[in-house]
Amino acid sequence: MPPGVAAIAMEEHTHHHGTAIAFDAAPEIGSNIRRAGEDVAAGTIVLRRGSIVDSRHLAMLAACGVRQVRVLRRLRVGVMSTGNELVEPGPGIAPGLITDSNRPMLLSLLSSPAMDVADLGITADDPDRLSGELTRASARFDLLISTGGVSGSEADYMHPALLSAGGRCRAMRLALRPGKPISAGSLGAMRVICLPGNPVAALVGYLLFVRPLVRRLIGAPPGAPSPPARTAETFFHKLGRTEFVPVSVVGYADDGMPLLRKLGRGGSARLLPIVQSDGFAQIAADVGHVPEGGLVIYHRFDSILQL
């Protein structure tokens, strides 16, 4: 800016008449002048250790003249499905087989610049083959996420395969619906989480266990807690298990909270209610029927499906 300039007039507020310029109004002293340090004063912290660098931070770093910053190595994650009944998506599925929907879902959920995520495909229900796959994965990944093989039947081999490979594993039966069976363990430095095979149960398991773990491993802060909402009808619920119910927002209560309605008949294998809903209502294990207008925790998909 030339020395002695006290204000700047916006060009669209001026009119040219030959070599003369007319102003709609005289600009105030100091108007339309951006002074050095006006946005970021010297010594201001613009990016803290542990921050996930996104497009906002890149703009700020560039504005501050920073070309490079030190970052953590990307988290290496493998995603595997198990089951003799699984096939890749496509036409002409033979009787007795089902399309693997879990792997595409998890690969999308885990998509992040902070991670390198690998698709490990479908592994058959064979303990020796599973053990070999786990051993190979342990040399490549920090975290392995699998679905299927945890319900406890004779054909569910994730737990014994992980132990056979030399790892540690804890099989659990949680007071949770959907998502009761889950296993967690490690093989060498690789952490392992084995989710249920039913897709809605796998999604709930991801939200409760995988997502918080991944955020911790990449150095991100814990996600914000989901807010409460009110029911637009009675939510019938059996005591003893925390339940996640697909719901839609049908309005807002007088206090501004969303009003939720159950969306059809849920189930751990039914994806359509999930696609048609706005999120999950969480009903605690020690809560019975929730009356109309009662409180539940509302997990909005547009928030919780982002890492």
PDB file of C-alpha atoms in Angstrom:
ATOM      1  CA  MET A   1       0.000   0.000   0.000  1.00  0.00           C
ATOM      2  CA  PRO A   2       1.466   3.388  -0.941  1.00  0.00           C
ATOM      3  CA  PRO A   3       2.756   5.542   1.924  1.00  0.00           C
ATOM      4  CA  GLY A   4       0.269   8.070   3.257  1.00  0.00           C
ATOM      5  CA  VAL A   5      -2.867   6.122   2.304  1.00  0.00           C
ATOM      6  CA  ALA A   6      -5.462   6.411   5.100  1.00  0.00           C
ATOM      7  CA  ALA A   7      -8.354   4.444   3.570  1.00  0.00           C
ATOM      8  CA  ILE A   8      -9.303   2.351   0.568  1.00  0.00           C
ATOM      9  CA  ALA A   9     -12.516   2.784  -1.407  1.00  0.00           C
ATOM     10  CA  MET A  10     -14.077  -0.313  -2.961  1.00  0.00           C
ATOM     11  CA  GLU A  11     -14.022  -0.006  -6.743  1.00  0.00           C
ATOM     12  CA  GLU A  12     -17.700  -0.918  -7.047  1.00  0.00           C
ATOM     13  CA  HIS A  13     -18.484   2.186  -4.965  1.00  0.00           C
ATOM     14  CA  THR A  14     -16.689   4.523  -7.380  1.00  0.00           C
ATOM     15  CA  HIS A  15     -17.455   6.022 -10.802  1.00  0.00           C
ATOM     16  CA  HIS A  16     -14.895   6.966 -13.446  1.00  0.00           C
ATOM     17  CA  HIS A  17     -15.294  10.191 -15.436  1.00  0.00           C
ATOM     18  CA  GLY A  18     -12.304  10.468 -17.724  1.00  0.00           C
ATOM     19  CA  THR A  19      -9.326  11.031 -15.466  1.00  0.00           C
ATOM     20  CA  ALA A  20     -11.547  11.886 -12.494  1.00  0.00           C
ATOM     21  CA  ILE A  21     -13.048   9.477  -9.963  1.00  0.00           C
ATOM     22  CA  ALA A  22     -16.254  10.093  -8.001  1.00  0.00           C
ATOM     23  CA  PHE A  23     -17.114   8.250  -4.769  1.00  0.00           C
ATOM     24  CA  ASP A  24     -20.566   7.193  -3.611  1.00  0.00           C
ATOM     25  CA  ALA A  25     -19.461   8.269  -0.128  1.00  0.00           C
ATOM     26  CA  ALA A  26     -16.182   9.296   1.423  1.00  0.00           C
ATOM     27  CA  PRO A  27     -14.543   6.220   2.987  1.00  0.00           C
ATOM     28  CA  GLU A  28     -13.860   6.310   6.706  1.00  0.00           C
ATOM     29  CA  ILE A  29     -10.268   6.526   7.862  1.00  0.00           C
ATOM     30  CA  GLY A  30      -8.821   3.001   8.034  1.00  0.00           C
ATOM     31  CA  SER A  31     -11.633   1.314   6.093  1.00  0.00           C
ATOM     32  CA  ASN A  32     -10.834  -1.682   3.863  1.00  0.00           C
ATOM     33  CA  ILE A  33      -7.250  -1.890   5.107  1.00  0.00           C
ATOM     34  CA  ARG A  34      -5.938  -5.249   6.279  1.00  0.00           C
ATOM     35  CA  ARG A  35      -3.043  -4.695   8.618  1.00  0.00           C
ATOM     36  CA  ALA A  36      -0.146  -7.079   9.169  1.00  0.00           C
ATOM     37  CA  GLY A  37      -0.889  -9.380  12.107  1.00  0.00           C
ATOM     38  CA  GLU A  38      -4.596  -8.558  12.044  1.00  0.00           C
ATOM     39  CA  ASP A  39      -5.577 -12.212  11.557  1.00  0.00           C
ATOM     40  CA  VAL A  40      -2.781 -13.965  13.415  1.00  0.00           C
ATOM     41  CA  ALA A  41      -0.646 -12.043  15.864  1.00  0.00           C
ATOM     42  CA  ALA A  42       2.988 -12.996  16.397  1.00  0.00           C
ATOM     43  CA  GLY A  43       3.236 -15.883  18.855  1.00  0.00           C
ATOM     44  CA  THR A  44      -0.269 -17.217  18.227  1.00  0.00           C
ATOM     45  CA  ILE A  45      -0.543 -21.025  18.228  1.00  0.00           C
ATOM     46  CA  VAL A  46      -2.324 -21.979  15.003  1.00  0.00           C
ATOM     47  CA  LEU A  47      -1.891 -25.773  15.112  1.00  0.00           C
ATOM     48  CA  ARG A  48      -1.393 -27.916  18.193  1.00  0.00           C
ATOM     49  CA  ARG A  49       0.338 -31.247  18.496  1.00  0.00           C
ATOM     50  CA  GLY A  50      -2.155 -34.062  17.886  1.00  0.00           C
ATOM     51  CA  SER A  51      -4.360 -32.044  15.538  1.00  0.00           C
ATOM     52  CA  ILE A  52      -5.660 -33.823  12.458  1.00  0.00           C
ATOM     53  CA  VAL A  53      -4.585 -31.623   9.566  1.00  0.00           C
ATOM     54  CA  ASP A  54      -7.492 -30.869   7.248  1.00  0.00           C
ATOM     55  CA  SER A  55      -8.157 -28.275   4.537  1.00  0.00           C
ATOM     56  CA  ARG A  56      -8.629 -25.480   7.107  1.00  0.00           C
ATOM     57  CA  HIS A  57      -5.223 -26.115   8.630  1.00  0.00           C
ATOM     58  CA  LEU A  58      -3.551 -26.321   5.223  1.00  0.00           C
ATOM     59  CA  ALA A  59      -4.902 -22.873   4.363  1.00  0.00           C
ATOM     60  CA  MET A  60      -3.637 -21.444   7.659  1.00  0.00           C
ATOM     61  CA  LEU A  61      -0.216 -23.054   7.310  1.00  0.00           C
ATOM     62  CA  ALA A  62       0.111 -21.691   3.782  1.00  0.00           C
ATOM     63  CA  ALA A  63      -0.955 -18.219   4.930  1.00  0.00           C
ATOM     64  CA  CYS A  64       1.757 -18.364   7.606  1.00  0.00           C
ATOM     65  CA  GLY A  65       4.356 -19.358   5.023  1.00  0.00           C
ATOM     66  CA  VAL A  66       4.784 -22.902   6.354  1.00  0.00           C
ATOM     67  CA  ARG A  67       5.554 -25.422   3.610  1.00  0.00           C
ATOM     68  CA  GLN A  68       6.117 -28.559   5.707  1.00  0.00           C
ATOM     69  CA  VAL A  69       5.090 -29.897   9.109  1.00  0.00           C
ATOM     70  CA  ARG A  70       6.056 -33.101  10.887  1.00  0.00           C
ATOM     71  CA  VAL A  71       3.207 -35.589  11.125  1.00  0.00           C
ATOM     72  CA  LEU A  72       2.718 -39.061  12.556  1.00  0.00           C
ATOM     73  CA  ARG A  73       3.061 -42.053  10.277  1.00  0.00           C
ATOM     74  CA  ARG A  74      -0.261 -43.092   8.811  1.00  0.00           C
ATOM     75  CA  LEU A  75      -2.019 -45.824  10.740  1.00  0.00           C
ATOM     76  CA  ARG A  76      -1.908 -49.061   8.739  1.00  0.00           C
ATOM     77  CA  VAL A  77      -5.250 -50.874   8.878  1.00  0.00           C
ATOM     78  CA  GLY A  78      -6.362 -54.130   7.272  1.00  0.00           C
ATOM     79  CA  VAL A  79     -10.013 -55.070   6.764  1.00  0.00           C
ATOM     80  CA  MET A  80     -11.024 -58.717   6.354  1.00  0.00           C
ATOM     81  CA  SER A  81     -14.297 -60.617   6.052  1.00  0.00           C
ATOM     82  CA  THR A  82     -14.590 -64.288   6.987  1.00  0.00           C
ATOM     83  CA  GLY A  83     -17.146 -66.886   5.989  1.00  0.00           C
ATOM     84  CA  ASN A  84     -17.670 -69.673   3.456  1.00  0.00           C
ATOM     85  CA  GLU A  85     -21.047 -68.163   2.611  1.00  0.00           C
ATOM     86  CA  LEU A  86     -19.650 -64.810   1.456  1.00  0.00           C
ATOM     87  CA  VAL A  87     -19.132 -63.679  -2.136  1.00  0.00           C
ATOM     88  CA  GLU A  88     -18.148 -60.401  -3.735  1.00  0.00           C
ATOM     89  CA  PRO A  89     -20.980 -58.088  -4.873  1.00  0.00           C
ATOM     90  CA  GLY A  90     -22.340 -58.973  -8.280  1.00  0.00           C
ATOM     91  CA  PRO A  91     -25.215 -60.628 -10.128  1.00  0.00           C
ATOM     92  CA  GLY A  92     -26.141 -64.282 -10.070  1.00  0.00           C
ATOM     93  CA  ILE A  93     -25.497 -65.254  -6.461  1.00  0.00           C
ATOM     94  CA  ALA A  94     -25.906 -68.994  -5.948  1.00  0.00           C
ATOM     95  CA  PRO A  95     -28.349 -70.322  -3.342  1.00  0.00           C
ATOM     96  CA  GLY A  96     -26.891 -70.431   0.149  1.00  0.00           C
ATOM     97  CA  LEU A  97     -24.467 -67.565  -0.466  1.00  0.00           C
ATOM     98  CA  ILE A  98     -24.693 -63.893   0.503  1.00  0.00           C
ATOM     99  CA  THR A  99     -22.935 -60.765  -0.671  1.00  0.00           C
ATOM    100  CA  ASP A 100     -20.238 -59.381   1.589  1.00  0.00           C
ATOM    101  CA  SER A 101     -21.575 -55.956   2.586  1.00  0.00           C
ATOM    102  CA  ASN A 102     -19.420 -55.469   5.687  1.00  0.00           C
ATOM    103  CA  ARG A 103     -16.086 -54.949   3.971  1.00  0.00           C
ATOM    104  CA  PRO A 104     -17.219 -52.114   1.657  1.00  0.00           C
ATOM    105  CA  MET A 105     -18.915 -50.451   4.636  1.00  0.00           C
ATOM    106  CA  LEU A 106     -15.854 -50.637   6.876  1.00  0.00           C
ATOM    107  CA  LEU A 107     -13.444 -49.566   4.136  1.00  0.00           C
ATOM    108  CA  SER A 108     -15.567 -46.464   3.618  1.00  0.00           C
ATOM    109  CA  LEU A 109     -15.904 -45.744   7.346  1.00  0.00           C
ATOM    110  CA  LEU A 110     -12.135 -45.987   7.802  1.00  0.00           C
ATOM    111  CA  SER A 111     -11.282 -43.774   4.841  1.00  0.00           C
ATOM    112  CA  SER A 112      -9.068 -40.975   6.159  1.00  0.00           C
ATOM    113  CA  PRO A 113      -5.876 -39.137   5.177  1.00  0.00           C
ATOM    114  CA  ALA A 114      -4.518 -40.282   8.551  1.00  0.00           C
ATOM    115  CA  MET A 115      -4.661 -43.957   7.568  1.00  0.00           C
ATOM    116  CA  ASP A 116      -3.571 -46.412   4.924  1.00  0.00           C
ATOM    117  CA  VAL A 117      -6.420 -48.927   4.717  1.00  0.00           C
ATOM    118  CA  ALA A 118      -6.019 -52.211   2.837  1.00  0.00           C
ATOM    119  CA  ASP A 119      -8.761 -54.520   1.591  1.00  0.00           C
ATOM    120  CA  LEU A 120      -7.807 -58.082   2.559  1.00  0.00           C
ATOM    121  CA  GLY A 121     -10.824 -59.647   0.876  1.00  0.00           C
ATOM    122  CA  ILE A 122     -12.783 -62.682   2.027  1.00  0.00           C
ATOM    123  CA  THR A 123     -11.158 -65.547   3.917  1.00  0.00           C
ATOM    124  CA  ALA A 124     -12.883 -68.918   4.150  1.00  0.00           C
ATOM    125  CA  ASP A 125     -13.785 -70.568   7.444  1.00  0.00           C
ATOM    126  CA  ASP A 126     -10.591 -72.574   7.648  1.00  0.00           C
ATOM    127  CA  PRO A 127      -8.521 -72.312  10.854  1.00  0.00           C
ATOM    128  CA  ASP A 128      -5.151 -72.949   9.191  1.00  0.00           C
ATOM    129  CA  ARG A 129      -5.811 -70.462   6.401  1.00  0.00           C
ATOM    130  CA  LEU A 130      -7.085 -67.874   8.875  1.00  0.00           C
ATOM    131  CA  SER A 131      -4.031 -68.352  11.062  1.00  0.00           C
ATOM    132  CA  GLY A 132      -1.766 -67.827   8.062  1.00  0.00           C
ATOM    133  CA  GLU A 133      -3.629 -64.703   6.978  1.00  0.00           C
ATOM    134  CA  LEU A 134      -3.353 -63.280  10.486  1.00  0.00           C
ATOM    135  CA  THR A 135       0.375 -64.002  10.638  1.00  0.00           C
ATOM    136  CA  ARG A 136       0.967 -62.246   7.307  1.00  0.00           C
ATOM    137  CA  ALA A 137      -1.209 -59.323   8.354  1.00  0.00           C
ATOM    138  CA  SER A 138       0.771 -58.837  11.575  1.00  0.00           C
ATOM    139  CA  ALA A 139       3.839 -57.922   9.508  1.00  0.00           C
ATOM    140  CA  ARG A 140       1.923 -55.225   7.610  1.00  0.00           C
ATOM    141  CA  PHE A 141      -0.623 -53.583   9.875  1.00  0.00           C
ATOM    142  CA  ASP A 142      -1.057 -51.759  13.151  1.00  0.00           C
ATOM    143  CA  LEU A 143      -4.720 -52.753  13.335  1.00  0.00           C
ATOM    144  CA  LEU A 144      -6.790 -55.525  11.794  1.00  0.00           C
ATOM    145  CA  ILE A 145     -10.584 -55.367  11.644  1.00  0.00           C
ATOM    146  CA  SER A 146     -12.466 -58.539  10.752  1.00  0.00           C
ATOM    147  CA  THR A 147     -16.144 -59.439  10.562  1.00  0.00           C
ATOM    148  CA  GLY A 148     -17.657 -62.860  11.105  1.00  0.00           C
ATOM    149  CA  GLY A 149     -16.393 -65.925  12.885  1.00  0.00           C
ATOM    150  CA  VAL A 150     -17.126 -64.746  16.434  1.00  0.00           C
ATOM    151  CA  SER A 151     -20.586 -66.087  17.288  1.00  0.00           C
ATOM    152  CA  GLY A 152     -19.190 -69.149  19.058  1.00  0.00           C
ATOM    153  CA  SER A 153     -20.386 -71.936  16.766  1.00  0.00           C
ATOM    154  CA  GLU A 154     -18.153 -74.819  15.696  1.00  0.00           C
ATOM    155  CA  ALA A 155     -17.539 -73.077  12.355  1.00  0.00           C
ATOM    156  CA  ASP A 156     -16.369 -69.784  13.907  1.00  0.00           C
ATOM    157  CA  TYR A 157     -12.586 -69.846  13.889  1.00  0.00           C
ATOM    158  CA  MET A 158     -11.314 -66.302  14.480  1.00  0.00           C
ATOM    159  CA  HIS A 159     -10.607 -66.859  18.173  1.00  0.00           C
ATOM    160  CA  PRO A 160      -8.708 -70.173  17.815  1.00  0.00           C
ATOM    161  CA  ALA A 161      -6.936 -68.964  14.657  1.00  0.00           C
ATOM    162  CA  LEU A 162      -5.581 -65.912  16.448  1.00  0.00           C
ATOM    163  CA  LEU A 163      -4.382 -68.047  19.353  1.00  0.00           C
ATOM    164  CA  SER A 164      -2.847 -70.581  16.945  1.00  0.00           C
ATOM    165  CA  ALA A 165      -0.896 -67.783  15.250  1.00  0.00           C
ATOM    166  CA  GLY A 166       0.642 -66.897  18.610  1.00  0.00           C
ATOM    167  CA  GLY A 167      -1.612 -64.003  19.462  1.00  0.00           C
ATOM    168  CA  ARG A 168      -3.853 -63.127  22.355  1.00  0.00           C
ATOM    169  CA  CYS A 169      -7.623 -62.990  22.096  1.00  0.00           C
ATOM    170  CA  ARG A 170     -10.554 -62.370  24.385  1.00  0.00           C
ATOM    171  CA  ALA A 171     -13.963 -63.507  23.188  1.00  0.00           C
ATOM    172  CA  MET A 172     -16.832 -61.577  24.758  1.00  0.00           C
ATOM    173  CA  ARG A 173     -20.600 -61.779  24.888  1.00  0.00           C
ATOM    174  CA  LEU A 174     -21.772 -58.234  25.520  1.00  0.00           C
ATOM    175  CA  ALA A 175     -25.114 -57.058  26.883  1.00  0.00           C
ATOM    176  CA  LEU A 176     -25.682 -55.334  23.567  1.00  0.00           C
ATOM    177  CA  ARG A 177     -28.254 -55.523  20.798  1.00  0.00           C
ATOM    178  CA  PRO A 178     -27.234 -55.805  18.047  1.00  0.00           C
ATOM    179  CA  GLY A 179     -23.582 -56.727  18.409  1.00  0.00           C
ATOM    180  CA  LYS A 180     -23.466 -59.212  21.270  1.00  0.00           C
ATOM    181  CA  PRO A 181     -20.437 -61.293  20.177  1.00  0.00           C
ATOM    182  CA  ILE A 182     -17.100 -59.537  19.734  1.00  0.00           C
ATOM    183  CA  SER A 183     -13.461 -60.496  20.151  1.00  0.00           C
ATOM    184  CA  ALA A 184     -10.418 -58.342  20.741  1.00  0.00           C
ATOM    185  CA  GLY A 185      -6.772 -59.228  20.901  1.00  0.00           C
ATOM    186  CA  SER A 186      -3.340 -58.752  19.412  1.00  0.00           C
ATOM    187  CA  LEU A 187      -0.715 -60.525  17.360  1.00  0.00           C
ATOM    188  CA  GLY A 188       2.722 -59.063  17.843  1.00  0.00           C
ATOM    189  CA  ALA A 189       2.304 -55.290  17.629  1.00  0.00           C
ATOM    190  CA  MET A 190      -0.924 -55.575  15.625  1.00  0.00           C
ATOM    191  CA  ARG A 191      -4.191 -54.974  17.439  1.00  0.00           C
ATOM    192  CA  VAL A 192      -7.155 -57.077  16.322  1.00  0.00           C
ATOM    193  CA  ILE A 193     -10.881 -56.427  16.657  1.00  0.00           C
ATOM    194  CA  CYS A 194     -13.275 -59.108  15.418  1.00  0.00           C
ATOM    195  CA  LEU A 195     -16.784 -57.789  14.798  1.00  0.00           C
ATOM    196  CA  PRO A 196     -19.986 -59.799  14.254  1.00  0.00           C
ATOM    197  CA  GLY A 197     -20.905 -60.875  10.740  1.00  0.00           C
ATOM    198  CA  ASN A 198     -24.394 -59.382  10.631  1.00  0.00           C
ATOM    199  CA  PRO A 199     -23.984 -55.941   9.038  1.00  0.00           C
ATOM    200  CA  VAL A 200     -25.946 -53.826  11.525  1.00  0.00           C
ATOM    201  CA  ALA A 201     -24.158 -55.543  14.409  1.00  0.00           C
ATOM    202  CA  ALA A 202     -20.856 -54.845  12.650  1.00  0.00           C
ATOM    203  CA  LEU A 203     -21.796 -51.169  12.289  1.00  0.00           C
ATOM    204  CA  VAL A 204     -22.701 -50.853  15.977  1.00  0.00           C
ATOM    205  CA  GLY A 205     -19.464 -52.602  16.946  1.00  0.00           C
ATOM    206  CA  TYR A 206     -17.498 -50.222  14.746  1.00  0.00           C
ATOM    207  CA  LEU A 207     -19.132 -47.165  16.323  1.00  0.00           C
ATOM    208  CA  LEU A 208     -18.630 -48.361  19.901  1.00  0.00           C
ATOM    209  CA  PHE A 209     -15.181 -49.947  19.706  1.00  0.00           C
ATOM    210  CA  VAL A 210     -13.318 -49.437  16.425  1.00  0.00           C
ATOM    211  CA  ARG A 211     -13.956 -45.720  15.933  1.00  0.00           C
ATOM    212  CA  PRO A 212     -12.780 -44.667  19.433  1.00  0.00           C
ATOM    213  CA  LEU A 213      -9.703 -46.901  19.160  1.00  0.00           C
ATOM    214  CA  VAL A 214      -8.770 -45.542  15.739  1.00  0.00           C
ATOM    215  CA  ARG A 215      -9.136 -41.938  16.918  1.00  0.00           C
ATOM    216  CA  ARG A 216      -6.832 -42.685  19.831  1.00  0.00           C
ATOM    217  CA  LEU A 217      -4.240 -44.414  17.635  1.00  0.00           C
ATOM    218  CA  ILE A 218      -4.069 -41.524  15.171  1.00  0.00           C
ATOM    219  CA  GLY A 219      -3.732 -39.022  18.010  1.00  0.00           C
ATOM    220  CA  ALA A 220      -7.166 -37.451  17.612  1.00  0.00           C
ATOM    221  CA  PRO A 221      -9.207 -36.315  20.620  1.00  0.00           C
ATOM    222  CA  PRO A 222     -12.240 -38.389  21.638  1.00  0.00           C
ATOM    223  CA  GLY A 223     -15.323 -37.725  19.566  1.00  0.00           C
ATOM    224  CA  ALA A 224     -17.997 -35.451  20.998  1.00  0.00           C
ATOM    225  CA  PRO A 225     -20.695 -37.317  22.956  1.00  0.00           C
ATOM    226  CA  SER A 226     -23.980 -37.864  21.161  1.00  0.00           C
ATOM    227  CA  PRO A 227     -26.813 -35.607  22.389  1.00  0.00           C
ATOM    228  CA  PRO A 228     -30.138 -36.617  23.955  1.00  0.00           C
ATOM    229  CA  ALA A 229     -33.400 -36.643  22.022  1.00  0.00           C
ATOM    230  CA  ARG A 230     -37.055 -37.372  22.781  1.00  0.00           C
ATOM    231  CA  THR A 231     -39.231 -40.203  21.546  1.00  0.00           C
ATOM    232  CA  ALA A 232     -42.268 -39.434  19.402  1.00  0.00           C
ATOM    233  CA  GLU A 233     -43.871 -42.687  20.556  1.00  0.00           C
ATOM    234  CA  THR A 234     -43.356 -45.366  23.180  1.00  0.00           C
ATOM    235  CA  PHE A 235     -40.149 -47.315  22.598  1.00  0.00           C
ATOM    236  CA  PHE A 236     -40.664 -50.834  23.901  1.00  0.00           C
ATOM    237  CA  HIS A 237     -37.493 -52.295  25.337  1.00  0.00           C
ATOM    238  CA  LYS A 238     -36.532 -55.366  27.350  1.00  0.00           C
ATOM    239  CA  LEU A 239     -34.268 -54.844  30.329  1.00  0.00           C
ATOM    240  CA  GLY A 240     -30.816 -56.376  30.305  1.00  0.00           C
ATOM    241  CA  ARG A 241     -29.195 -55.218  27.061  1.00  0.00           C
ATOM    242  CA  THR A 242     -28.272 -51.825  25.677  1.00  0.00           C
ATOM    243  CA  GLU A 243     -30.105 -51.506  22.377  1.00  0.00           C
ATOM    244  CA  PHE A 244     -29.408 -49.455  19.265  1.00  0.00           C
ATOM    245  CA  VAL A 245     -32.585 -48.750  17.308  1.00  0.00           C
ATOM    246  CA  PRO A 246     -32.761 -47.157  13.824  1.00  0.00           C
ATOM    247  CA  VAL A 247     -34.827 -43.966  14.068  1.00  0.00           C
ATOM    248  CA  SER A 248     -35.984 -41.038  11.967  1.00  0.00           C
ATOM    249  CA  VAL A 249     -36.452 -37.437  13.064  1.00  0.00           C
ATOM    250  CA  VAL A 250     -40.136 -36.520  12.698  1.00  0.00           C
ATOM    251  CA  GLY A 251     -40.086 -33.090  14.348  1.00  0.00           C
ATOM    252  CA  TYR A 252     -38.818 -31.189  17.348  1.00  0.00           C
ATOM    253  CA  ALA A 253     -40.040 -30.996  20.936  1.00  0.00           C
ATOM    254  CA  ASP A 254     -40.849 -27.729  22.699  1.00  0.00           C
ATOM    255  CA  ASP A 255     -37.352 -27.750  24.207  1.00  0.00           C
ATOM    256  CA  GLY A 256     -35.794 -28.026  20.741  1.00  0.00           C
ATOM    257  CA  MET A 257     -34.748 -31.662  21.025  1.00  0.00           C
ATOM    258  CA  PRO A 258     -35.360 -33.912  18.002  1.00  0.00           C
ATOM    259  CA  LEU A 259     -38.408 -36.165  18.148  1.00  0.00           C
ATOM    260  CA  LEU A 260     -37.534 -39.721  17.113  1.00  0.00           C
ATOM    261  CA  ARG A 261     -39.656 -42.500  15.691  1.00  0.00           C
ATOM    262  CA  LYS A 262     -38.590 -46.103  15.221  1.00  0.00           C
ATOM    263  CA  LEU A 263     -38.156 -47.040  11.603  1.00  0.00           C
ATOM    264  CA  GLY A 264     -39.859 -50.343  10.937  1.00  0.00           C
ATOM    265  CA  ARG A 265     -38.667 -53.623  12.338  1.00  0.00           C
ATOM    266  CA  GLY A 266     -34.994 -53.565  13.119  1.00  0.00           C
ATOM    267  CA  GLY A 267     -32.620 -56.491  13.174  1.00  0.00           C
ATOM    268  CA  SER A 268     -28.906 -57.193  13.057  1.00  0.00           C
ATOM    269  CA  ALA A 269     -29.053 -58.298   9.407  1.00  0.00           C
ATOM    270  CA  ARG A 270     -31.487 -55.703   7.988  1.00  0.00           C
ATOM    271  CA  LEU A 271     -29.752 -52.851   6.168  1.00  0.00           C
ATOM    272  CA  LEU A 272     -32.813 -51.114   4.704  1.00  0.00           C
ATOM    273  CA  PRO A 273     -33.925 -49.506   8.008  1.00  0.00           C
ATOM    274  CA  ILE A 274     -30.383 -48.195   8.436  1.00  0.00           C
ATOM    275  CA  VAL A 275     -30.385 -46.617   4.986  1.00  0.00           C
ATOM    276  CA  GLN A 276     -33.809 -45.043   5.549  1.00  0.00           C
ATOM    277  CA  SER A 277     -33.098 -43.750   9.068  1.00  0.00           C
ATOM    278  CA  ASP A 278     -31.334 -40.666  10.401  1.00  0.00           C
ATOM    279  CA  GLY A 279     -29.427 -42.461  13.142  1.00  0.00           C
ATOM    280  CA  PHE A 280     -29.562 -44.777  16.132  1.00  0.00           C
ATOM    281  CA  ALA A 281     -31.457 -44.284  19.370  1.00  0.00           C
ATOM    282  CA  GLN A 282     -29.540 -45.817  22.259  1.00  0.00           C
ATOM    283  CA  ILE A 283     -31.583 -47.314  25.104  1.00  0.00           C
ATOM    284  CA  ALA A 284     -29.607 -48.295  28.192  1.00  0.00           C
ATOM    285  CA  ALA A 285     -29.695 -51.841  29.542  1.00  0.00           C
ATOM    286  CA  ASP A 286     -31.279 -50.745  32.846  1.00  0.00           C
ATOM    287  CA  VAL A 287     -34.109 -48.830  31.154  1.00  0.00           C
ATOM    288  CA  GLY A 288     -37.433 -50.462  30.373  1.00  0.00           C
ATOM    289  CA  HIS A 289     -40.030 -49.046  28.005  1.00  0.00           C
ATOM    290  CA  VAL A 290     -39.351 -45.409  27.113  1.00  0.00           C
ATOM    291  CA  PRO A 291     -42.643 -43.456  27.116  1.00  0.00           C
ATOM    292  CA  GLU A 292     -43.581 -40.923  24.459  1.00  0.00           C
ATOM    293  CA  GLY A 293     -41.529 -37.816  25.132  1.00  0.00           C
ATOM    294  CA  GLY A 294     -38.916 -39.791  27.078  1.00  0.00           C
ATOM    295  CA  LEU A 295     -35.190 -39.305  26.654  1.00  0.00           C
ATOM    296  CA  VAL A 296     -32.784 -41.467  24.667  1.00  0.00           C
ATOM    297  CA  ILE A 297     -29.286 -40.900  23.317  1.00  0.00           C
ATOM    298  CA  TYR A 298     -29.380 -39.979  19.632  1.00  0.00           C
ATOM    299  CA  HIS A 299     -26.449 -41.019  17.430  1.00  0.00           C
ATOM    300  CA  ARG A 300     -26.824 -39.037  14.197  1.00  0.00           C
ATOM    301  CA  PHE A 301     -25.438 -40.776  11.150  1.00  0.00           C
ATOM    302  CA  ASP A 302     -24.234 -37.513   9.628  1.00  0.00           C
ATOM    303  CA  SER A 303     -21.961 -37.158  12.673  1.00  0.00           C
ATOM    304  CA  ILE A 304     -20.978 -40.645  13.779  1.00  0.00           C
ATOM    305  CA  LEU A 305     -20.206 -42.006  10.307  1.00  0.00           C
ATOM    306  CA  GLN A 306     -17.384 -39.480  10.024  1.00  0.00           C
ATOM    307  CA  LEU A 307     -14.153 -40.583  11.656  1.00  0.00           C
TER     308      LEU A 307
END
